[in-house]
Short mmCIF file of N, CA, C and O in Angstrom, two decimals:
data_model
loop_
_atom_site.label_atom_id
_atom_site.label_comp_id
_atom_site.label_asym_id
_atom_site.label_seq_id
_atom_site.Cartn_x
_atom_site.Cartn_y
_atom_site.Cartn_z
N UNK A 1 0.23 -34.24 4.21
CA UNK A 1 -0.56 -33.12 4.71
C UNK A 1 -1.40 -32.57 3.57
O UNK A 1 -1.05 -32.54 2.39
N UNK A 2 -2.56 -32.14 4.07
CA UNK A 2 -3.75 -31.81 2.77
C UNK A 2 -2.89 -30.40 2.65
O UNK A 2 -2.02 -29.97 3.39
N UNK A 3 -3.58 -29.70 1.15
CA UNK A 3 -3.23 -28.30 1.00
C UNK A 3 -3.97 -27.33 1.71
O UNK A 3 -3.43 -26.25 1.95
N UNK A 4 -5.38 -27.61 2.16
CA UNK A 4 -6.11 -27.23 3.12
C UNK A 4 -5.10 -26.76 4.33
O UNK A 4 -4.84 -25.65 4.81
N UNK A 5 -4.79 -27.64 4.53
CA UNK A 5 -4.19 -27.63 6.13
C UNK A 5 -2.64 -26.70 6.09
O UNK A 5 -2.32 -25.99 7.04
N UNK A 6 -1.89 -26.84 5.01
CA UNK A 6 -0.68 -26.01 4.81
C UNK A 6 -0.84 -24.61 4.51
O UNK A 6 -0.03 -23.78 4.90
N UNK A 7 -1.93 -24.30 3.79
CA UNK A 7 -2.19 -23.09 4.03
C UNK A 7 -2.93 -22.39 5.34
O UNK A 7 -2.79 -21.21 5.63
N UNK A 8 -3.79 -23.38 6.11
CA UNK A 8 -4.41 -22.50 7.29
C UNK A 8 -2.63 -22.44 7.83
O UNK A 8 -2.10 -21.35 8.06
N UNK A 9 -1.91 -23.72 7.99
CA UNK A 9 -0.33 -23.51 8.79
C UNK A 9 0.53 -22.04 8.11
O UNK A 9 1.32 -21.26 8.64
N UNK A 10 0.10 -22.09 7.01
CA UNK A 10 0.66 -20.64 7.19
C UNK A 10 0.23 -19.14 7.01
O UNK A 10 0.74 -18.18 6.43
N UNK A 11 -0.70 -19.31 7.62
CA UNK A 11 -1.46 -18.58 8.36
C UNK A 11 -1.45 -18.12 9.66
O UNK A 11 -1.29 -16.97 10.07
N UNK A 12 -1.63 -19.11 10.24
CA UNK A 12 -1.19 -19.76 11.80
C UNK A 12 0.28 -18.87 12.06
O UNK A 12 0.43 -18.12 13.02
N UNK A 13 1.59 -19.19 10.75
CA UNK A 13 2.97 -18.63 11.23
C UNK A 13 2.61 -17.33 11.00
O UNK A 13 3.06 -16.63 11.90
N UNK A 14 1.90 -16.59 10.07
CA UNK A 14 1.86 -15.20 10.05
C UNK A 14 1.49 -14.51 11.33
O UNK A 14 2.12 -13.70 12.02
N UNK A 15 0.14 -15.12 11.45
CA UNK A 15 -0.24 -14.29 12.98
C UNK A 15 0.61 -14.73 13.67
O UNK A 15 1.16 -13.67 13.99
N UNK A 16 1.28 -15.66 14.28
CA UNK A 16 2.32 -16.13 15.59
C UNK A 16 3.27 -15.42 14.88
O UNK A 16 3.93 -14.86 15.76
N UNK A 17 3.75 -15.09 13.77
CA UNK A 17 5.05 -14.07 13.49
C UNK A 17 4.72 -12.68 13.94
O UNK A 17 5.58 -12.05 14.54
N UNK A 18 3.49 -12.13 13.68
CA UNK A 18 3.29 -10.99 13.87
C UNK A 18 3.18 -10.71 15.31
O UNK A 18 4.12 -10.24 15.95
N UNK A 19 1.94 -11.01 15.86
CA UNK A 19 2.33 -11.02 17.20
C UNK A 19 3.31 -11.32 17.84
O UNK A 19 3.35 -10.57 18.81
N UNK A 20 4.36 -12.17 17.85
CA UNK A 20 5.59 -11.99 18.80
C UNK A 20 6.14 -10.64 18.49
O UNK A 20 6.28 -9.80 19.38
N UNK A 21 6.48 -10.39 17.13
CA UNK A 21 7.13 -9.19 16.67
C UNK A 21 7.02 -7.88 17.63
O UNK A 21 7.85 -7.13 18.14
N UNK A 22 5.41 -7.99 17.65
CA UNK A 22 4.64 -6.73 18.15
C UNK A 22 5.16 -6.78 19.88
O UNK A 22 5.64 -5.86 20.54
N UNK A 23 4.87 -8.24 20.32
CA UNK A 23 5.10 -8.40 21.95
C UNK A 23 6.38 -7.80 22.11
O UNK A 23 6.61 -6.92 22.92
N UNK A 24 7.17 -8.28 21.35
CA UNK A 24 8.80 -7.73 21.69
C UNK A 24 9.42 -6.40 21.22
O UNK A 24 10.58 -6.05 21.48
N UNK A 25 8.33 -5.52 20.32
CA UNK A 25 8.80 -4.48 19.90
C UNK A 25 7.82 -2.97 20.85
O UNK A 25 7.90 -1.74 20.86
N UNK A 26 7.09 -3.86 21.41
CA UNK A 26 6.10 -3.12 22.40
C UNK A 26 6.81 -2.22 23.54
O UNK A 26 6.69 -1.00 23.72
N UNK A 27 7.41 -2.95 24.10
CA UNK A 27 8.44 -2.45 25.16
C UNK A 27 9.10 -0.98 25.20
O UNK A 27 8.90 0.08 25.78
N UNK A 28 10.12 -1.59 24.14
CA UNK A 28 11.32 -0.68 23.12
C UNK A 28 10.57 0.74 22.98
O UNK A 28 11.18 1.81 23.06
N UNK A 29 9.19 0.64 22.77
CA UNK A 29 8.32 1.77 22.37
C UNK A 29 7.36 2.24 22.66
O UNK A 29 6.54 2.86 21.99
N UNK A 30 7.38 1.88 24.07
CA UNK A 30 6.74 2.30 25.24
C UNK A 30 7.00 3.81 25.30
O UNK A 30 6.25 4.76 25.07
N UNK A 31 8.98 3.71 25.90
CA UNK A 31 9.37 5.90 26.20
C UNK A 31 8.39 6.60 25.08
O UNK A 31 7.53 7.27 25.66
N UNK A 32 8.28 6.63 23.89
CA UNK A 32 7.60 7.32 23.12
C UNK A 32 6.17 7.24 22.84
O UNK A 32 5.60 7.87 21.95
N UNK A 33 5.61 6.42 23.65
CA UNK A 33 3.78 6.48 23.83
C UNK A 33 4.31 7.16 25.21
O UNK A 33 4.01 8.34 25.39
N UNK A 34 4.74 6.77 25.78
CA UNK A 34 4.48 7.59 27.21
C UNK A 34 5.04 8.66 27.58
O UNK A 34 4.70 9.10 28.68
N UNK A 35 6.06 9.40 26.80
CA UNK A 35 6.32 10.32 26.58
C UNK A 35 7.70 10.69 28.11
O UNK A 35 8.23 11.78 28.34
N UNK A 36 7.89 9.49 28.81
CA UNK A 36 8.95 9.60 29.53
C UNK A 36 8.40 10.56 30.75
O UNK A 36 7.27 10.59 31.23
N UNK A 37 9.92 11.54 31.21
CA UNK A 37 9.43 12.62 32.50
C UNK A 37 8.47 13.44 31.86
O UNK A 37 8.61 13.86 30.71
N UNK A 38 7.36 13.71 32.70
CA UNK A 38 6.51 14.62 32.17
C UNK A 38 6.03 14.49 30.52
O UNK A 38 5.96 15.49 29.81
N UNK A 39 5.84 13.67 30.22
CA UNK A 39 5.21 13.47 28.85
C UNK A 39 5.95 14.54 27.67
O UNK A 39 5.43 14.99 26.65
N UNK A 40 7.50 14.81 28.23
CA UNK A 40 8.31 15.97 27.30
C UNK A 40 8.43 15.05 25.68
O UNK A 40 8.06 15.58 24.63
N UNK A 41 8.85 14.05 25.73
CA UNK A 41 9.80 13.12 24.80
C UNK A 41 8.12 12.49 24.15
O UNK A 41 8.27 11.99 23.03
N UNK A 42 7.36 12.46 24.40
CA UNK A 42 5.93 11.90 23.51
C UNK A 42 6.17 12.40 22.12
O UNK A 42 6.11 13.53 21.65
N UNK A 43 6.47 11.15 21.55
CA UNK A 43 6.17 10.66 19.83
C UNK A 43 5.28 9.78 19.49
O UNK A 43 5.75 8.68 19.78
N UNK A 44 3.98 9.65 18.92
CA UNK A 44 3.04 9.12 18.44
C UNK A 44 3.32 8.42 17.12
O UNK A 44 2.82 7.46 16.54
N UNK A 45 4.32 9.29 16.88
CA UNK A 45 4.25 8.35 15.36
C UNK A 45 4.96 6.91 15.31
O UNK A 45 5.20 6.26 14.29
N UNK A 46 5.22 6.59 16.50
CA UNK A 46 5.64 5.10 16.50
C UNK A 46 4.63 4.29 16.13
O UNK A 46 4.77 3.27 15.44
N UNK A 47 3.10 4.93 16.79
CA UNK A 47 1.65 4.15 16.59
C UNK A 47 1.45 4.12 15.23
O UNK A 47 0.89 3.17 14.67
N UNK A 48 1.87 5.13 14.62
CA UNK A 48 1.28 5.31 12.60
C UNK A 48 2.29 4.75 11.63
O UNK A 48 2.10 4.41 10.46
N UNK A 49 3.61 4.73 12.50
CA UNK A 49 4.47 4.53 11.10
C UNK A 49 4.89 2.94 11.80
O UNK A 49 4.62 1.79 11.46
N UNK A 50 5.42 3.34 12.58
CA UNK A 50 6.18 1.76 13.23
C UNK A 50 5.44 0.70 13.45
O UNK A 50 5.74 -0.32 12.83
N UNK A 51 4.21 0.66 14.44
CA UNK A 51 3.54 -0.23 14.45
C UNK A 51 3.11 -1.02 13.65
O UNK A 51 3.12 -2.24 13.83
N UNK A 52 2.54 -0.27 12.39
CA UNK A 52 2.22 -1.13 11.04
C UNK A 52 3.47 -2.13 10.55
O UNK A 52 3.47 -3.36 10.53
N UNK A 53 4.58 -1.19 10.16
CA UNK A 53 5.49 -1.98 9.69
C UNK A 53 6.08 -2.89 10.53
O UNK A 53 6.27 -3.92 9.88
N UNK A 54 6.54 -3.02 11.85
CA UNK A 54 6.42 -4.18 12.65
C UNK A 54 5.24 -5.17 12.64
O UNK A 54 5.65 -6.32 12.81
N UNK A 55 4.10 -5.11 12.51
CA UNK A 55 3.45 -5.94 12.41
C UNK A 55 3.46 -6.89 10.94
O UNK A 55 3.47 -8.12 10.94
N UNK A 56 3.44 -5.99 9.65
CA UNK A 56 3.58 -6.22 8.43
C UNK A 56 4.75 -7.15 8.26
O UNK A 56 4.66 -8.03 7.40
N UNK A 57 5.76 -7.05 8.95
CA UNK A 57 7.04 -7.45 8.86
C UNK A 57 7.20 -8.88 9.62
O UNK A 57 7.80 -9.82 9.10
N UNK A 58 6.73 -8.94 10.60
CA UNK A 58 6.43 -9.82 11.61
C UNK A 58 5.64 -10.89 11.19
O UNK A 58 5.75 -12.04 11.61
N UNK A 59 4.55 -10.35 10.07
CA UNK A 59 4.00 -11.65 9.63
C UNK A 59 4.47 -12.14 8.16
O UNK A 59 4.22 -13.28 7.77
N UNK A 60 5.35 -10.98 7.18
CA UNK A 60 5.88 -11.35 5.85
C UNK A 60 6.94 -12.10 6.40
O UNK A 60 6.41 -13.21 6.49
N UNK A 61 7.91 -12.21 6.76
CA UNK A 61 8.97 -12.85 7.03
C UNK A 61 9.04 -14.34 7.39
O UNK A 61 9.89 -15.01 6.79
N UNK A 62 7.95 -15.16 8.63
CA UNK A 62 8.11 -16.36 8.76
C UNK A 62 6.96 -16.78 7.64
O UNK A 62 6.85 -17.95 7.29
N UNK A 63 6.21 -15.84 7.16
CA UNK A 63 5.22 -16.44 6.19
C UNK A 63 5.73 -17.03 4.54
O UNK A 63 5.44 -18.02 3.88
N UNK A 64 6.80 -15.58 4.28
CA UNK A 64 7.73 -16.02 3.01
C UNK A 64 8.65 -16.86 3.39
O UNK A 64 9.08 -17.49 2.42
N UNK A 65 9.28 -17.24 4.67
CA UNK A 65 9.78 -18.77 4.41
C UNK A 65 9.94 -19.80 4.51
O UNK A 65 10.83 -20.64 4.38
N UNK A 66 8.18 -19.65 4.97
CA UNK A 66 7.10 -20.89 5.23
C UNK A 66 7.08 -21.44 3.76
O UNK A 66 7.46 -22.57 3.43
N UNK A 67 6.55 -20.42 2.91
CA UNK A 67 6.49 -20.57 1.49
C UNK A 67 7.26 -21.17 0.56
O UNK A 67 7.13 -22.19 -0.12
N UNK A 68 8.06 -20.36 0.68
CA UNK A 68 9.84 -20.93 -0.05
C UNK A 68 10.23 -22.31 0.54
O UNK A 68 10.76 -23.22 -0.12
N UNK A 69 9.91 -22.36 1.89
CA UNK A 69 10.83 -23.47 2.72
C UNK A 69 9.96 -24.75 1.67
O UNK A 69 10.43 -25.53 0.85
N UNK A 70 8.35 -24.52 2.18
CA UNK A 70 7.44 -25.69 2.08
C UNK A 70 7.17 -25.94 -0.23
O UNK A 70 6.73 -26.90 -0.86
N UNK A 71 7.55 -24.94 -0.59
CA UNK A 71 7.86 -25.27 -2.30
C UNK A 71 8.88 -25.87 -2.15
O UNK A 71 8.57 -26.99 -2.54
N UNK A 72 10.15 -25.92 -1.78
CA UNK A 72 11.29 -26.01 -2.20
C UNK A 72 11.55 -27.44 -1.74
O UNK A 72 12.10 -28.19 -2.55
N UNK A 73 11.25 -27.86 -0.68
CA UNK A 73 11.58 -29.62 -0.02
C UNK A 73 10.30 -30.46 0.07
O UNK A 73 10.34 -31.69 0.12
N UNK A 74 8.90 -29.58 0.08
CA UNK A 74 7.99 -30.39 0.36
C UNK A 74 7.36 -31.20 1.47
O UNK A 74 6.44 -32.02 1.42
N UNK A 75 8.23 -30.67 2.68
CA UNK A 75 8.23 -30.95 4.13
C UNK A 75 7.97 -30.17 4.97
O UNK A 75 8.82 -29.35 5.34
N UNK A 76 6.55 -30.24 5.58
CA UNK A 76 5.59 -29.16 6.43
C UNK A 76 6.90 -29.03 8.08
O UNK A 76 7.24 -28.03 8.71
N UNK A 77 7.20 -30.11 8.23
CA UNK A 77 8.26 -29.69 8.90
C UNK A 77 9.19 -29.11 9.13
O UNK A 77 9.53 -28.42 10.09
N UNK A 78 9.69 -29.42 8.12
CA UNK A 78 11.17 -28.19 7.61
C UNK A 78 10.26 -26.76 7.86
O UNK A 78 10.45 -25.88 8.69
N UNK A 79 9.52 -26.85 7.13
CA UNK A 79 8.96 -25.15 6.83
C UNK A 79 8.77 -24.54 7.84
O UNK A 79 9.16 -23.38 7.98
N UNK A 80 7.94 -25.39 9.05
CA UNK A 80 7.56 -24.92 10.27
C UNK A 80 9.16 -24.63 10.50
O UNK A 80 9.38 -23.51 10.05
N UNK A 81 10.19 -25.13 10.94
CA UNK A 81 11.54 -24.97 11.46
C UNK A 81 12.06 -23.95 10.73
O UNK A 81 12.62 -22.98 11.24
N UNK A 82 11.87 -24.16 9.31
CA UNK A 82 12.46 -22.98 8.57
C UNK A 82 11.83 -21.15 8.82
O UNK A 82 12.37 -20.08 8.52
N UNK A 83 10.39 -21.50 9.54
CA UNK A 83 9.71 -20.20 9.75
C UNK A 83 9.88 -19.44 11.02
O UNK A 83 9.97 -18.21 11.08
N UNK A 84 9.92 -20.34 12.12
CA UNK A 84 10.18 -19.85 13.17
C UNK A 84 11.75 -19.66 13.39
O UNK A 84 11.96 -18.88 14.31
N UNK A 85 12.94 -20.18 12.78
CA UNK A 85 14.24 -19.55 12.50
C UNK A 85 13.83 -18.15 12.17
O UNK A 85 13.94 -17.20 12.94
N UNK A 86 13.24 -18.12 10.67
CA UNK A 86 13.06 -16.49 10.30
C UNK A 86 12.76 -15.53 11.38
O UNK A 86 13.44 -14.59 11.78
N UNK A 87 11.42 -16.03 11.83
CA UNK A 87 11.11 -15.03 12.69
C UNK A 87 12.00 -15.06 14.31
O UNK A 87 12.30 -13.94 14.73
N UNK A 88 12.34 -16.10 15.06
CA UNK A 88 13.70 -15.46 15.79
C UNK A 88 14.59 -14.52 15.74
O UNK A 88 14.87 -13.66 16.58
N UNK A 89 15.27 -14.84 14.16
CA UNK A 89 16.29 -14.03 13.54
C UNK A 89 15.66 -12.69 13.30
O UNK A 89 16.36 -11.73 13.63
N UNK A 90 14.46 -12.42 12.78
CA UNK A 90 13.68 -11.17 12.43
C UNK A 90 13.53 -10.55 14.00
O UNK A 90 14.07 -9.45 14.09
N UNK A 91 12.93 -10.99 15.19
CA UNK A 91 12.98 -10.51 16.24
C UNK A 91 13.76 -9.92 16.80
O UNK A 91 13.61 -8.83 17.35
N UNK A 92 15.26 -10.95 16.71
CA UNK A 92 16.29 -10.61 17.23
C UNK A 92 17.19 -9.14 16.50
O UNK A 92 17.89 -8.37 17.15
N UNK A 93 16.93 -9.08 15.09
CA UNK A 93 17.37 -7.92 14.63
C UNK A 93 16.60 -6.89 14.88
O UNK A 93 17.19 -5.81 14.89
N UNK A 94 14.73 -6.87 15.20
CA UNK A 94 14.27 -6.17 15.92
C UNK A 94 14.86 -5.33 17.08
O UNK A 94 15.25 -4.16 17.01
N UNK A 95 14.84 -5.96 17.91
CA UNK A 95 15.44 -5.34 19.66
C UNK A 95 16.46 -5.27 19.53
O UNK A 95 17.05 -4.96 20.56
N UNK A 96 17.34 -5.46 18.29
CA UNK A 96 18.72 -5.38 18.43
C UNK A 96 19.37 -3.66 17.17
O UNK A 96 20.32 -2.88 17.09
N UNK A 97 18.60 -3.84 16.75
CA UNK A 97 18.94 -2.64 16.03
C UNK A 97 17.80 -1.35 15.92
O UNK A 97 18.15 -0.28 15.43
N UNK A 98 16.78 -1.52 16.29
CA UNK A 98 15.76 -0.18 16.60
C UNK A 98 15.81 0.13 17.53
O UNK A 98 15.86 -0.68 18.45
N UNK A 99 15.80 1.34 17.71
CA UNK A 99 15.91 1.93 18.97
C UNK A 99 15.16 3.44 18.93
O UNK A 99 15.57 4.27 18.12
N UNK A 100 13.94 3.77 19.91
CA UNK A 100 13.16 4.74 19.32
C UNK A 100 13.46 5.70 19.29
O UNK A 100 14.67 5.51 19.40
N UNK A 101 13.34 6.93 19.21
CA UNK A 101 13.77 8.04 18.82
C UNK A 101 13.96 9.11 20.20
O UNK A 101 12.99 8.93 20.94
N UNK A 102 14.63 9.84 20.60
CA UNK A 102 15.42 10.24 22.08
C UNK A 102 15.32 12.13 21.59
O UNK A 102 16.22 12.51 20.85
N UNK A 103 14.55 12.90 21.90
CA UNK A 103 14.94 14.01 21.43
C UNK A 103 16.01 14.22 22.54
O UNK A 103 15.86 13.69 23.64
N UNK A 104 17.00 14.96 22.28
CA UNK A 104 18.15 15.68 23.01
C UNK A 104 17.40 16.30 24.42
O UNK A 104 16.41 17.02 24.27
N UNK A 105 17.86 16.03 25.67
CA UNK A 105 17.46 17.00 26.84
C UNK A 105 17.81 18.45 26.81
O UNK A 105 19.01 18.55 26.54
N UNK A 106 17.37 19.35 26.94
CA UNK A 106 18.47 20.68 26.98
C UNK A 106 18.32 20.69 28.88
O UNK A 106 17.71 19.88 29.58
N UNK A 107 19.04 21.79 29.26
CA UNK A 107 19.10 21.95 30.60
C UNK A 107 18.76 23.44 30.98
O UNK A 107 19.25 24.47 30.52
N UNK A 108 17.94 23.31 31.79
CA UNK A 108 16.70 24.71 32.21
C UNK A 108 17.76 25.93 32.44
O UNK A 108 17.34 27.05 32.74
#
């Protein structure tokens, strides 16, 4: 494989890391763009703080071990396998451990 081509490939894993990230962390953080019953529970700062770093994250992760994978064996294959592991595993600790922020209900 040319070096041309291993670097557009990891490129290619950054954006496909980032975007899934974002697809699957979109959801989760919906209640707080939409602010739930009556728009009470609306937090914006998921858009300023979270969004970035999900995206940032989404594309450092299968990109660093695209990197590492493809220095270390020299096999565009491995790397591809080794990148999209990362980012599964990065997803999956996504939806599995954030959870957006819930202010307390009080009762009228």
């Amino acid at each position: 494989m040319k070096e041309e081509i291993k670097g557009l490939a990891g490129f290619l894993v950054a954006g496909l890391g980032a975007a899934a990230a974002l697809l699957a962390w979109a959801p989760l953080a919906r209640v707080n763009v939409e602010g739930g019953f009556e728009g009470i529970h609306r937090d914006l700062g998921v858009l300023y703080v979270d969004l970035p770093l999900v995206a940032v994250g989404g594309a450092l992760v299968p990109l660093a071990c695209w990197l590492l994978t493809l220095r270390w064996s020299r096999r565009p294959w491995l790397a591809a396998l080794a990148a999209v592991a990362a980012a599964a595993l990065g997803i999956w600790g996504l939806t599995s451990w954030w959870v957006p922020y819930r202010a307390p209900e009080f009762g009228y």
